[in-house]
C-alpha cells in the first residue's frame, strides 16, 4: 500500500512538473511575442515621429531614441498649447478693446448728432 501511495505521489509530481513545463513554454512564447510587438511599436513610433530616423532596412531603434522623440513631441505639443492659450487671451483682449472703441464711437456719434 505504501508503494502504491508513493507511486501515486510520484505520478502527481510528474503531472505537476509537466504542467509547470507547459506553463513555462507558454510564458516564453508570450514574452517573445511581447518583445516583437514592442520592437514593432518602437519602429512605428519612430517612423511617425521622424521617417528619416529609421534606416532603409528598418534598422532597430533604441528605447532611448523612442523615449527622447516622444518627449520632444510632448514638449512641442505643450508649447503649442501654451501659444494657443496666449493667442486666445490676446484675441479676447483685442475683442474687448474693439467693443469698447465701438461703444465710444457710438457715444461720440450720438453726441455729434445731438450737437447738430
MMTF fields as JSON, N, C-alpha, C and O atoms, coordinates in Angstrom:
{
  "mmtfVersion": "1.0.0",
  "mmtfProducer": "UNKNOWN",
  "numBonds": 463,
  "numAtoms": 464,
  "numGroups": 116,
  "numChains": 1,
  "numModels": 1,
  "chainsPerModel": [1],
  "groupsPerChain": [116],
  "chainIdList": ["A"],
  "bondAtomList": [4, 2, 8, 6, 12, 10, 16, 14, 20, 18, 24, 22, 28, 26, 32, 30, 36, 34, 40, 38, 44, 42, 48, 46, 52, 50, 56, 54, 60, 58, 64, 62, 68, 66, 72, 70, 76, 74, 80, 78, 84, 82, 88, 86, 92, 90, 96, 94, 100, 98, 104, 102, 108, 106, 112, 110, 116, 114, 120, 118, 124, 122, 128, 126, 132, 130, 136, 134, 140, 138, 144, 142, 148, 146, 152, 150, 156, 154, 160, 158, 164, 162, 168, 166, 172, 170, 176, 174, 180, 178, 184, 182, 188, 186, 192, 190, 196, 194, 200, 198, 204, 202, 208, 206, 212, 210, 216, 214, 220, 218, 224, 222, 228, 226, 232, 230, 236, 234, 240, 238, 244, 242, 248, 246, 252, 250, 256, 254, 260, 258, 264, 262, 268, 266, 272, 270, 276, 274, 280, 278, 284, 282, 288, 286, 292, 290, 296, 294, 300, 298, 304, 302, 308, 306, 312, 310, 316, 314, 320, 318, 324, 322, 328, 326, 332, 330, 336, 334, 340, 338, 344, 342, 348, 346, 352, 350, 356, 354, 360, 358, 364, 362, 368, 366, 372, 370, 376, 374, 380, 378, 384, 382, 388, 386, 392, 390, 396, 394, 400, 398, 404, 402, 408, 406, 412, 410, 416, 414, 420, 418, 424, 422, 428, 426, 432, 430, 436, 434, 440, 438, 444, 442, 448, 446, 452, 450, 456, 454, 460, 458],
  "bondOrderList": [1, 1, 1, 1, 1, 1, 1, 1, 1, 1, 1, 1, 1, 1, 1, 1, 1, 1, 1, 1, 1, 1, 1, 1, 1, 1, 1, 1, 1, 1, 1, 1, 1, 1, 1, 1, 1, 1, 1, 1, 1, 1, 1, 1, 1, 1, 1, 1, 1, 1, 1, 1, 1, 1, 1, 1, 1, 1, 1, 1, 1, 1, 1, 1, 1, 1, 1, 1, 1, 1, 1, 1, 1, 1, 1, 1, 1, 1, 1, 1, 1, 1, 1, 1, 1, 1, 1, 1, 1, 1, 1, 1, 1, 1, 1, 1, 1, 1, 1, 1, 1, 1, 1, 1, 1, 1, 1, 1, 1, 1, 1, 1, 1, 1, 1],
  "groupList": [{"groupName": "UNK", "atomNameList": ["N", "CA", "C", "O"], "elementList": ["N", "C", "C", "O"], "formalChargeList": [0, 0, 0, 0], "bondAtomList": [1, 0, 2, 1, 3, 2], "bondOrderList": [1, 1, 2], "singleLetterCode": "X", "chemCompType": "L-PEPTIDE LINKING"}],
  "groupTypeList": [0, 0, 0, 0, 0, 0, 0, 0, 0, 0, 0, 0, 0, 0, 0, 0, 0, 0, 0, 0, 0, 0, 0, 0, 0, 0, 0, 0, 0, 0, 0, 0, 0, 0, 0, 0, 0, 0, 0, 0, 0, 0, 0, 0, 0, 0, 0, 0, 0, 0, 0, 0, 0, 0, 0, 0, 0, 0, 0, 0, 0, 0, 0, 0, 0, 0, 0, 0, 0, 0, 0, 0, 0, 0, 0, 0, 0, 0, 0, 0, 0, 0, 0, 0, 0, 0, 0, 0, 0, 0, 0, 0, 0, 0, 0, 0, 0, 0, 0, 0, 0, 0, 0, 0, 0, 0, 0, 0, 0, 0, 0, 0, 0, 0, 0, 0],
  "groupIdList": [1, 2, 3, 4, 5, 6, 7, 8, 9, 10, 11, 12, 13, 14, 15, 16, 17, 18, 19, 20, 21, 22, 23, 24, 25, 26, 27, 28, 29, 30, 31, 32, 33, 34, 35, 36, 37, 38, 39, 40, 41, 42, 43, 44, 45, 46, 47, 48, 49, 50, 51, 52, 53, 54, 55, 56, 57, 58, 59, 60, 61, 62, 63, 64, 65, 66, 67, 68, 69, 70, 71, 72, 73, 74, 75, 76, 77, 78, 79, 80, 81, 82, 83, 84, 85, 86, 87, 88, 89, 90, 91, 92, 93, 94, 95, 96, 97, 98, 99, 100, 101, 102, 103, 104, 105, 106, 107, 108, 109, 110, 111, 112, 113, 114, 115, 116],
  "secStructList": [7, 2, 2, 2, 2, 2, 2, 2, 2, 2, 2, 2, 2, 2, 2, 2, 2, 2, 2, 2, 2, 2, 2, 2, 2, 2, 2, 2, 2, 2, 2, 2, 2, 2, 2, 2, 2, 2, 2, 2, 2, 2, 2, 2, 2, 2, 2, 2, 2, 7, 4, 4, 4, 1, 7, 6, 6, 7, 7, 7, 7, 7, 2, 2, 2, 2, 2, 2, 2, 2, 2, 2, 2, 2, 2, 2, 2, 2, 2, 2, 2, 2, 2, 2, 2, 2, 2, 2, 2, 2, 2, 2, 2, 2, 2, 2, 2, 2, 2, 2, 2, 2, 2, 2, 2, 2, 2, 2, 2, 2, 2, 2, 2, 2, 2, 7],
  "xCoordList": [0.833, 0.0, 0.874, 0.578, 1.944, 2.85, 3.481, 3.685, 3.786, 4.369, 3.383, 3.766, 2.127, 1.089, 0.931, 0.792, 0.952, 0.837, 2.033, 1.896, 3.203, 4.417, 4.362, 4.768, 3.872, 3.726, 2.724, 2.941, 1.632, 0.614, 1.189, 0.946, 1.954, 2.573, 3.567, 3.635, 4.329, 5.294, 4.559, 4.983, 3.465, 2.689, 2.142, 2.162, 1.656, 1.158, 2.284, 2.086, 3.46, 4.593, 5.009, 5.356, 4.976, 5.299, 4.309, 4.704, 3.011, 1.986, 2.205, 2.066, 2.547, 2.801, 3.995, 3.951, 5.061, 6.244, 5.916, 6.376, 5.119, 4.719, 3.906, 4.105, 2.996, 2.177, 3.048, 2.858, 4.004, 4.918, 5.722, 5.931, 6.17, 6.917, 6.057, 6.522, 4.789, 3.867, 3.663, 3.689, 3.46, 3.275, 4.533, 4.446, 5.683, 6.962, 7.079, 7.461, 6.751, 6.801, 5.828, 6.156, 4.63, 3.639, 4.155, 4.021, 4.74, 5.274, 6.409, 6.5, 7.26, 8.356, 7.819, 8.302, 6.809, 6.206, 5.549, 5.68, 4.838, 4.202, 5.241, 5.051, 6.336, 7.406, 8.009, 8.301, 8.192, 8.716, 7.79, 8.239, 6.483, 5.511, 5.493, 5.41, 5.571, 5.58, 6.814, 6.73, 7.953, 9.182, 9.052, 9.456, 8.486, 8.287, 7.339, 7.576, 6.258, 5.306, 5.963, 5.713, 6.798, 7.495, 8.422, 8.45, 9.175, 10.073, 9.29, 9.688, 8.185, 7.333, 6.779, 6.761, 6.331, 5.792, 6.855, 6.597, 8.052, 9.13, 9.43, 9.598, 9.497, 9.797, 8.692, 8.971, 7.425, 6.314, 6.304, 6.07, 6.557, 6.593, 7.679, 7.46, 8.841, 9.946, 9.674, 10.044, 9.037, 8.692, 7.725, 7.862, 6.753, 5.777, 6.459, 6.207, 7.32, 7.994, 8.996, 9.076, 9.745, 10.798, 11.123, 11.957, 10.475, 10.69, 12.154, 12.551, 12.951, 14.359, 15.177, 16.296, 14.643, 15.405, 15.492, 16.354, 14.624, 14.665, 15.363, 14.979, 16.382, 17.173, 16.375, 15.233, 16.991, 16.346, 15.928, 14.846, 16.768, 16.465, 15.62, 15.449, 15.086, 14.284, 15.13, 14.725, 16.295, 17.232, 16.519, 15.72, 16.813, 16.203, 16.628, 17.779, 15.686, 15.967, 16.029, 15.454, 16.725, 16.844, 15.643, 14.978, 15.384, 14.288, 14.546, 13.617, 15.799, 16.139, 15.779, 15.297, 16.014, 15.661, 14.157, 13.701, 13.399, 11.947, 11.489, 10.651, 12.039, 11.667, 11.98, 11.15, 13.164, 13.542, 12.632, 12.241, 12.293, 11.433, 10.034, 9.446, 9.502, 8.185, 8.232, 7.301, 9.308, 9.463, 9.5, 8.879, 10.224, 10.326, 8.948, 8.569, 8.216, 6.884, 5.956, 5.157, 6.063, 5.238, 5.536, 4.621, 6.807, 7.199, 6.691, 6.18, 6.825, 6.327, 4.816, 4.297, 4.126, 2.675, 2.32, 1.405, 3.048, 2.809, 3.043, 2.249, 4.135, 4.432, 3.343, 2.954, 2.865, 1.806, 0.531, -0.134, 0.2, -0.991, -0.828, -1.763, 0.362, 0.615, 0.49, -0.079, 1.021, 0.932, -0.523, -0.96, -1.268, -2.687, -3.431, -4.283, -3.105, -3.732, -3.42, -4.312, -2.148, -1.769, -2.493, -2.966, -2.574, -3.254, -4.744, -5.327, -5.36, -6.772, -6.969, -7.915, -6.066, -6.147, -5.966, -6.679, -5.007, -4.763, -5.985, -6.378, -6.574, -7.759, -8.907, -9.606, -9.092, -10.149, -9.925, -10.862, -8.685, -8.352, -8.635, -9.199, -8.248, -8.483, -9.973, -10.428, -10.722, -12.163, -12.802, -13.707, -12.335, -12.85, -12.535, -13.39, -11.31, -10.924, -11.727, -12.148, -11.937, -12.715, -14.148, -14.727, -14.711, -16.067, -16.126, -17.06, -15.12, -15.063, -14.951, -15.641, -14.09, -13.924, -15.229, -15.637, -15.882, -17.152, -18.196, -18.942, -18.257, -19.199, -18.853, -19.742, -17.565, -17.143, -17.51, -17.93, -17.348, -17.708, -19.206, -19.644, -19.993, -21.445, -21.808, -22.631, -21.189, -21.475, -21.059, -21.762, -19.92, -19.446, -20.412, -20.756, -20.857, -21.807, -23.12, -23.72, -23.558, -24.804, -24.648, -25.543, -23.523, -23.269, -23.172, -23.661, -22.546, -22.403, -23.769, -24.052, -24.619, -25.975, -26.748, -27.491, -26.569, -27.267, -26.804, -27.601, -25.519, -24.995, -25.473, -25.652, -25.678, -26.133, -27.575, -28.163],
  "yCoordList": [-1.2, 0.0, 1.259, 2.228, 1.235, 2.378, 2.6, 3.734, 1.486, 1.587, 2.213, 3.028, 1.837, 2.4, 3.905, 4.69, 4.296, 5.72, 6.505, 7.621, 5.888, 6.522, 6.661, 7.695, 5.651, 5.721, 6.805, 7.548, 6.885, 7.902, 9.3, 10.211, 9.466, 10.763, 11.128, 12.281, 10.15, 10.387, 10.754, 11.65, 10.064, 10.354, 11.792, 12.518, 12.194, 13.579, 14.585, 15.615, 14.28, 15.189, 15.272, 16.348, 14.156, 14.149, 15.036, 15.837, 14.893, 15.72, 17.209, 18.072, 17.483, 18.871, 19.443, 20.583, 18.649, 19.095, 19.328, 20.296, 18.43, 18.608, 19.89, 20.639, 20.136, 21.35, 22.596, 23.592, 22.521, 23.65, 23.893, 25.041, 22.83, 22.959, 23.582, 24.433, 23.15, 23.718, 25.214, 26.021, 25.567, 26.988, 27.803, 28.929, 27.224, 27.893, 28.161, 29.257, 27.162, 27.348, 28.426, 29.237, 28.437, 29.47, 30.863, 31.806, 30.984, 32.285, 32.757, 33.939, 31.829, 32.2, 32.655, 33.628, 31.935, 32.309, 33.681, 34.504, 33.933, 35.232, 36.338, 37.426, 36.062, 37.05, 37.36, 38.517, 36.34, 36.547, 37.417, 38.333, 37.127, 37.942, 39.376, 40.319, 39.541, 40.887, 41.662, 42.854, 40.982, 41.63, 42.066, 43.173, 41.19, 41.536, 42.724, 43.624, 42.724, 43.833, 45.137, 46.191, 45.066, 46.262, 46.806, 48.013, 45.935, 46.383, 47.002, 48.024, 46.379, 46.907, 48.274, 49.202, 48.385, 49.657, 50.75, 51.871, 50.42, 51.41, 51.892, 53.089, 50.955, 51.32, 52.205, 53.204, 51.831, 52.644, 54.033, 55.019, 54.118, 55.435, 56.284, 57.459, 55.707, 56.474, 56.869, 57.966, 55.993, 56.343, 57.515, 58.424, 57.491, 58.583, 59.864, 60.941, 59.737, 60.919, 61.504, 62.721, 60.65, 61.101, 60.003, 59.141, 60.024, 58.952, 58.736, 57.606, 59.778, 59.644, 58.939, 58.505, 58.815, 58.214, 56.699, 56.083, 56.091, 54.646, 54.354, 54.869, 53.531, 53.232, 52.508, 52.103, 52.354, 51.71, 50.286, 49.843, 49.574, 48.187, 48.097, 47.007, 49.222, 49.192, 48.924, 48.168, 49.531, 49.332, 49.471, 50.386, 48.563, 48.615, 49.897, 50.326, 50.483, 51.719, 51.409, 50.426, 52.247, 52.015, 52.608, 53.514, 52.08, 52.607, 54.068, 54.875, 54.401, 55.78, 56.737, 57.842, 56.313, 57.159, 57.396, 58.516, 56.34, 56.468, 57.38, 58.258, 57.171, 57.988, 59.457, 60.325, 59.739, 61.129, 61.76, 62.919, 61.013, 61.551, 61.827, 62.865, 60.914, 61.12, 62.308, 63.113, 62.421, 63.555, 64.866, 65.85, 64.88, 66.079, 66.459, 67.63, 65.48, 65.749, 66.251, 67.16, 65.664, 66.097, 67.549, 68.337, 67.894, 69.274, 70.23, 71.303, 69.853, 70.705, 70.884, 71.975, 69.829, 69.899, 70.85, 71.664, 70.738, 71.621, 73.083, 73.961, 73.328, 74.697, 75.218, 76.384, 74.349, 74.737, 75.103, 76.084, 74.318, 74.624, 75.944, 76.74, 76.162, 77.422, 78.614, 79.647, 78.462, 79.539, 79.779, 80.924, 78.699, 78.828, 79.559, 80.408, 79.224, 79.876, 81.369, 82.192, 81.722, 83.143, 83.873, 84.995, 83.223, 83.848, 84.033, 85.042, 83.073, 83.203, 84.377, 85.151, 84.5, 85.616, 86.945, 87.913, 86.983, 88.202, 88.548, 89.711, 87.543, 87.759, 88.284, 89.217, 87.689, 88.125, 89.577, 90.374, 89.905, 91.277, 92.255, 93.327, 91.887, 92.763, 92.926, 94.016, 91.855, 91.947, 92.869, 93.637, 92.794, 93.688, 95.139, 96.014, 95.391, 96.756, 97.241, 98.396, 96.341, 96.709, 97.062, 98.018, 96.283, 96.547, 97.898, 98.677, 98.158, 99.432, 100.593, 101.601, 100.464, 101.517, 101.715, 102.846, 100.614, 100.687, 101.422, 102.244, 101.139, 101.834, 103.321, 104.172, 103.622, 105.023, 105.761, 106.917, 105.085, 105.694, 105.968, 107.037, 104.979, 105.176, 106.365, 107.201, 106.43, 107.55, 108.871, 109.873, 108.871, 110.09, 110.509, 111.685, 109.523, 109.822, 110.348, 111.27, 109.743, 110.191, 111.629, 112.453, 111.926, 113.286, 114.254, 115.381, 113.828, 114.67, 114.986, 116.121, 113.944, 114.173, 115.131, 115.985, 114.986, 115.856, 117.302, 118.233, 117.483, 118.829, 119.44, 120.654, 118.597, 119.129, 119.583, 120.065],
  "zCoordList": [0.0, 0.0, 0.0, -0.699, 0.784, 0.823, -0.544, -0.979, -1.212, -2.55, -3.527, -4.366, -3.419, -4.282, -4.018, -4.957, -2.766, -2.406, -2.945, -3.445, -2.826, -3.329, -4.841, -5.371, -5.552, -7.0, -7.392, -8.349, -6.644, -6.929, -6.705, -7.497, -5.62, -5.33, -6.432, -6.857, -6.887, -7.969, -9.255, -9.986, -9.525, -10.733, -10.661, -11.655, -9.476, -9.317, -9.543, -10.187, -9.01, -9.192, -10.657, -11.143, -11.354, -12.78, -13.526, -14.374, -13.206, -13.851, -13.529, -14.396, -12.272, -11.877, -12.64, -13.102, -12.77, -13.5, -14.98, -15.585, -15.545, -16.94, -17.107, -18.064, -16.177, -16.233, -16.081, -16.779, -15.161, -14.981, -16.257, -16.646, -16.903, -18.159, -19.246, -20.004, -19.318, -20.307, -20.054, -20.984, -18.795, -18.451, -18.779, -19.268, -18.505, -18.811, -20.312, -20.721, -21.127, -22.588, -23.044, -23.91, -22.462, -22.802, -22.434, -23.214, -21.254, -20.818, -21.732, -22.063, -22.13, -23.035, -24.391, -24.971, -24.886, -26.163, -26.054, -26.96, -24.947, -24.734, -24.633, -25.178, -23.939, -23.808, -25.18, -25.483, -25.999, -27.352, -28.183, -28.871, -28.12, -28.861, -28.35, -29.137, -27.032, -26.461, -26.919, -27.216, -26.975, -27.425, -28.884, -29.243, -29.73, -31.137, -31.275, -32.081, -30.482, -30.529, -30.089, -30.675, -29.063, -28.587, -29.664, -29.904, -30.31, -31.373, -32.524, -33.085, -32.863, -33.934, -33.544, -34.352, -32.31, -31.823, -31.834, -32.272, -31.35, -31.343, -32.759, -32.993, -33.696, -35.078, -35.651, -36.315, -35.389, -35.902, -35.292, -35.991, -33.985, -33.323, -33.939, -34.234, -34.134, -34.69, -36.138, -36.558, -36.901, -38.29, -38.318, -39.137, -37.426, -37.369, -36.916, -37.457, -35.923, -35.373, -36.352, -36.518, -36.988, -37.88, -38.885, -38.607, -40.052, -41.028, -41.402, -41.69, -41.403, -41.788, -40.713, -40.984, -39.497, -38.398, -38.519, -37.892, -39.307, -39.478, -40.789, -41.839, -40.723, -41.916, -42.98, -42.76, -44.13, -45.275, -44.916, -45.3, -44.191, -43.848, -42.584, -42.039, -42.105, -40.889, -39.666, -38.783, -39.604, -38.509, -37.169, -36.971, -36.263, -34.941, -34.228, -34.311, -33.539, -32.814, -31.331, -30.862, -30.608, -29.173, -28.454, -28.956, -27.275, -26.464, -26.13, -26.085, -25.899, -25.544, -26.683, -26.438, -27.929, -29.072, -29.114, -29.344, -28.893, -28.9, -27.768, -27.971, -26.586, -25.426, -25.686, -25.415, -26.208, -26.476, -27.52, -27.381, -28.558, -29.607, -29.066, -29.37, -28.274, -27.674, -26.725, -26.689, -25.958, -25.038, -25.824, -25.422, -26.938, -27.775, -28.332, -28.314, -28.818, -29.369, -28.271, -28.493, -27.102, -25.969, -25.611, -25.376, -25.572, -25.256, -26.329, -26.009, -27.594, -28.679, -28.57, -28.806, -28.218, -28.045, -26.904, -27.024, -25.806, -24.656, -25.043, -24.704, -25.75, -26.182, -27.119, -27.05, -27.982, -28.912, -28.153, -28.485, -27.145, -26.341, -25.593, -25.504, -25.06, -24.353, -25.308, -24.952, -26.508, -27.51, -27.889, -28.008, -28.078, -28.41, -27.291, -27.554, -26.051, -24.901, -24.9, -24.69, -25.134, -25.175, -26.302, -26.123, -27.469, -28.602, -28.324, -28.72, -27.65, -27.281, -26.327, -26.468, -25.358, -24.412, -25.142, -24.874, -26.065, -26.837, -27.69, -27.778, -28.31, -29.132, -28.28, -28.673, -27.132, -26.219, -25.8, -25.761, -25.49, -25.098, -26.238, -26.017, -27.442, -28.593, -28.875, -29.222, -28.726, -28.939, -27.909, -28.236, -26.669, -25.626, -25.958, -25.823, -26.392, -26.763, -27.959, -28.01, -28.928, -30.113, -29.718, -30.235, -28.802, -28.338, -27.622, -27.812, -26.803, -26.081, -27.063, -26.907, -28.073, -29.081, -29.833, -30.099, -30.173, -30.893, -30.059, -30.591, -28.774, -27.88, -27.793, -27.781, -27.732, -27.677, -28.969, -28.931, -30.109, -31.395, -31.431, -31.858, -30.971, -30.942, -30.059, -30.432, -28.893, -27.977, -28.611, -28.485, -29.291, -29.955, -31.057, -31.175, -31.879, -32.943, -32.39, -32.942, -31.282, -30.641, -30.156, -30.346, -29.537, -29.062, -30.227, -30.14, -31.315, -32.511, -33.107, -33.493, -33.173, -33.688, -32.787, -33.27, -31.482, -30.527, -30.704, -30.593, -30.979, -31.169, -32.482, -32.581, -33.482, -34.779, -34.644, -35.612]
}
